[in-house]
C-alpha positions as a printed NumPy array, in Angstrom:
array([[  0.   ,   0.   ,   0.   ],
       [  2.878,   2.34 ,   0.738],
       [  4.42 ,   1.902,  -2.73 ],
       [  0.937,   2.443,  -4.205],
       [  0.565,   5.794,  -2.42 ],
       [  4.142,   6.854,  -3.197],
       [  3.462,   6.141,  -6.888],
       [  0.486,   8.523,  -6.76 ],
       [  2.662,  11.187,  -5.132],
       [  5.549,  10.807,  -7.578],
       [  3.244,  10.931, -10.596],
       [  1.514,  14.029,  -9.194],
       [  4.934,  15.628,  -8.706],
       [  5.889,  14.817, -12.306],
       [  2.636,  16.397, -13.464],
       [  3.16 ,  19.616, -11.494],
       [  1.63 ,  19.082,  -8.042],
       [  4.12 ,  19.053,  -5.173],
       [  1.496,  18.777,  -2.387],
       [  2.454,  15.193,  -1.433],
       [  6.166,  16.033,  -1.537],
       [  5.697,  19.146,   0.607],
       [  3.701,  17.133,   3.166],
       [  6.413,  14.458,   3.403],
       [  4.204,  11.773,   1.87 ],
       [  6.665,  10.551,  -0.761],
       [  8.272,   8.396,   1.913],
       [  8.755,   4.706,   2.684],
       [  8.089,   5.472,   6.369],
       [  4.882,   3.498,   7.137],
       [  3.765,   5.951,   9.838],
       [  3.416,   8.675,   7.169],
       [  0.754,   6.533,   5.442],
       [ -1.101,   5.123,   8.471],
       [ -4.803,   6.012,   8.597],
       [ -6.903,   5.145,  11.629],
       [-10.036,   4.364,   9.573],
       [ -8.475,   2.613,   6.563],
       [ -5.479,   0.901,   8.187],
       [ -7.035,  -0.201,  11.488],
       [-10.837,   0.245,  11.667],
       [-11.696,  -1.127,   8.193],
       [ -9.754,  -4.433,   8.579],
       [-11.358,  -4.953,  12.012],
       [-14.853,  -4.367,  10.548],
       [-14.058,  -6.847,   7.765],
       [-12.98 ,  -9.463,  10.283],
       [-16.08 ,  -8.895,  12.438],
       [-18.439,  -9.086,   9.434],
       [-16.63 , -12.108,   7.962],
       [-15.879, -10.114,   4.794],
       [-12.678, -10.333,   2.786],
       [-10.065,  -8.428,   4.755],
       [ -9.285,  -5.13 ,   3.105],
       [ -7.61 ,  -2.002,   4.31 ],
       [ -5.775,   0.958,   3.019],
       [ -3.247,   3.642,   3.589],
       [ -3.941,   7.32 ,   4.026],
       [ -4.551,   8.711,   0.526],
       [ -1.765,  10.937,  -0.734],
       [ -2.974,  14.55 ,  -0.943],
       [ -3.245,  15.784,  -4.52 ],
       [ -4.261,  19.25 ,  -5.664],
       [ -5.922,  18.571,  -9.01 ],
       [ -5.682,  22.285,  -9.871],
       [ -1.878,  22.04 ,  -9.965],
       [ -1.791,  19.045, -12.32 ],
       [ -1.071,  19.335, -16.016],
       [ -4.056,  18.324, -18.146],
       [ -6.712,  18.639, -15.372],
       [ -8.897,  15.536, -15.13 ],
       [ -6.643,  13.625, -17.554],
       [ -3.695,  14.396, -15.263],
       [ -5.728,  13.173, -12.289],
       [ -6.538,   9.965, -14.187],
       [ -2.812,   9.427, -14.841],
       [ -2.005,  10.047, -11.153],
       [ -4.771,   7.61 , -10.164],
       [ -3.495,   4.954, -12.564],
       [  0.031,   5.163, -11.081],
       [ -1.   ,   3.404,  -7.847],
       [ -2.572,   0.286,  -9.396],
       [  0.204,   0.222, -12.   ],
       [  2.804,   0.098,  -9.196],
       [  0.965,  -2.922,  -7.71 ],
       [  0.924,  -4.6  , -11.126],
       [  4.663,  -4.031, -11.6  ],
       [  5.427,  -5.442,  -8.131],
       [  3.277,  -8.511,  -8.851],
       [  4.956,  -9.129, -12.218],
       [  8.366,  -8.729, -10.571],
       [  7.411, -11.373,  -7.964],
       [  6.071, -13.744, -10.647],
       [  9.287, -13.251, -12.636],
       [ 11.368, -14.148,  -9.579],
       [  9.298, -17.316,  -9.09 ],
       [ 10.055, -18.408, -12.656],
       [ 13.729, -17.351, -12.599],
       [ 14.731, -18.932,  -9.285],
       [ 12.281, -21.859,  -9.174],
       [ 12.67 , -22.169,  -5.397],
       [  9.616, -23.821,  -3.773],
       [  9.934, -22.034,  -0.417],
       [ 10.601, -18.597,  -1.926],
       [  7.803, -19.227,  -4.419],
       [  5.236, -19.469,  -1.613],
       [  6.139, -15.995,  -0.319],
       [  6.544, -14.47 ,  -3.767],
       [  3.173, -15.85 ,  -4.889],
       [  1.541, -14.424,  -1.749],
       [  3.227, -11.06 ,  -2.469],
       [  2.01 , -11.178,  -6.083],
       [ -1.557, -12.014,  -5.01 ],
       [ -1.637,  -9.17 ,  -2.474],
       [ -0.451,  -6.674,  -5.068],
       [ -2.841,  -7.941,  -7.735],
       [ -5.667,  -7.802,  -5.204],
       [ -4.802,  -4.19 ,  -4.369],
       [ -4.595,  -3.329,  -8.063],
       [ -7.919,  -4.967,  -8.973],
       [ -9.719,  -3.594,  -5.925],
       [ -8.486,  -0.053,  -6.557],
       [ -9.611,  -0.218, -10.185],
       [-13.262,  -0.675,  -9.131],
       [-14.968,   2.486, -10.444],
       [-16.565,   3.59 ,  -7.154],
       [-15.393,   6.874,  -5.599],
       [-12.993,   7.346,  -3.892],
       [-11.235,   4.34 ,  -5.459],
       [ -8.748,   4.969,  -8.275],
       [-10.983,   3.361, -10.897],
       [-13.504,   6.201, -10.612],
       [-10.809,   8.839, -11.162],
       [ -9.39 ,   6.935, -14.133],
       [-12.854,   6.662, -15.691],
       [-13.877,  10.253, -14.845],
       [-12.431,  12.082, -17.909],
       [-14.097,   9.576, -20.251],
       [-17.45 ,   9.403, -18.46 ],
       [-20.621,  11.173, -19.606],
       [-21.707,  14.168, -17.525],
       [-24.376,  12.262, -15.558],
       [-21.745,   9.726, -14.389],
       [-19.355,  12.566, -13.495],
       [-22.147,  14.15 , -11.449],
       [-22.823,  10.853,  -9.685],
       [-19.106,  10.382,  -8.948],
       [-18.893,  13.947,  -7.571],
       [-21.884,  13.339,  -5.243],
       [-20.486,  10.03 ,  -4.001],
       [-17.001,  11.542,  -3.518],
       [-18.477,  14.289,  -1.284],
       [-19.986,  11.636,   0.984],
       [-16.574,  10.103,   1.597],
       [-15.486,   6.493,   1.707],
       [-18.591,   5.2  ,   3.469],
       [-20.529,   4.519,   0.267],
       [-17.639,   2.47 ,  -1.114],
       [-17.379,   0.629,   2.207],
       [-21.104,  -0.2  ,   2.219],
       [-20.991,  -1.439,  -1.395],
       [-17.904,  -3.525,  -0.623],
       [-19.498,  -5.12 ,   2.441],
       [-22.81 ,  -5.773,   0.625],
       [-21.076,  -7.373,  -2.36 ],
       [-18.024,  -8.77 ,  -0.562],
       [-18.466, -12.356,  -1.73 ],
       [-18.978, -11.313,  -5.375],
       [-16.008,  -8.929,  -5.231],
       [-13.884, -11.64 ,  -3.608],
       [-14.742, -14.171,  -6.342],
       [-14.053, -11.581,  -9.065],
       [-10.71 , -10.525,  -7.538],
       [ -9.614, -14.156,  -7.013],
       [-10.495, -15.034, -10.6  ],
       [ -8.517, -12.098, -12.007],
       [ -5.565, -12.764,  -9.684],
       [ -5.341, -16.377, -10.866],
       [ -5.793, -15.412, -14.507],
       [ -3.034, -12.79 , -14.419],
       [ -0.643, -15.059, -12.511],
       [ -1.248, -18.009, -14.854],
       [ -0.88 , -15.889, -18.003],
       [  2.382, -14.318, -16.859],
       [  3.83 , -17.573, -15.523],
       [  3.051, -19.241, -18.866],
       [  4.52 , -16.279, -20.75 ],
       [  7.709, -16.217, -18.669],
       [  8.246, -19.996, -18.642]])
């Protein structure tokens, strides 16, 4: 999650917004990214409701007004986080194939699955998840209006949707994780 948030901050910096940098959020220090609701409360709620365990880091602050290309710039910044998870997963899968070590493979596969899960989950187009910001510049005005209304209400709508559809989301994420891992392992072998 930390690399995911740093990727957002670095991309925002490249596109003209230094808010994350000025707030010390382009850092590997986990305490800079800890969020009481997302990092502690949400996983506990998931455990108590027998939902798939999810959590998050404190979102990196971005000032969209400072970004080159407006909403397109914001979409690029939003894509950077899931892309970082994808790259980490592919790196882990590559190491599994290269070293062919059964013990290391267990940990690397777990690492790949976590990163693919984060990527897939964050690409769901529900505000405030990255998928909604990536879709925003391409969406018709009525969808943009809906996204804006949901975004103003905070993360609670996303949390409710996730809890209500947790089993469906879990099946979907697991399917995509396995598909991506199998495709890349076949490609790299």
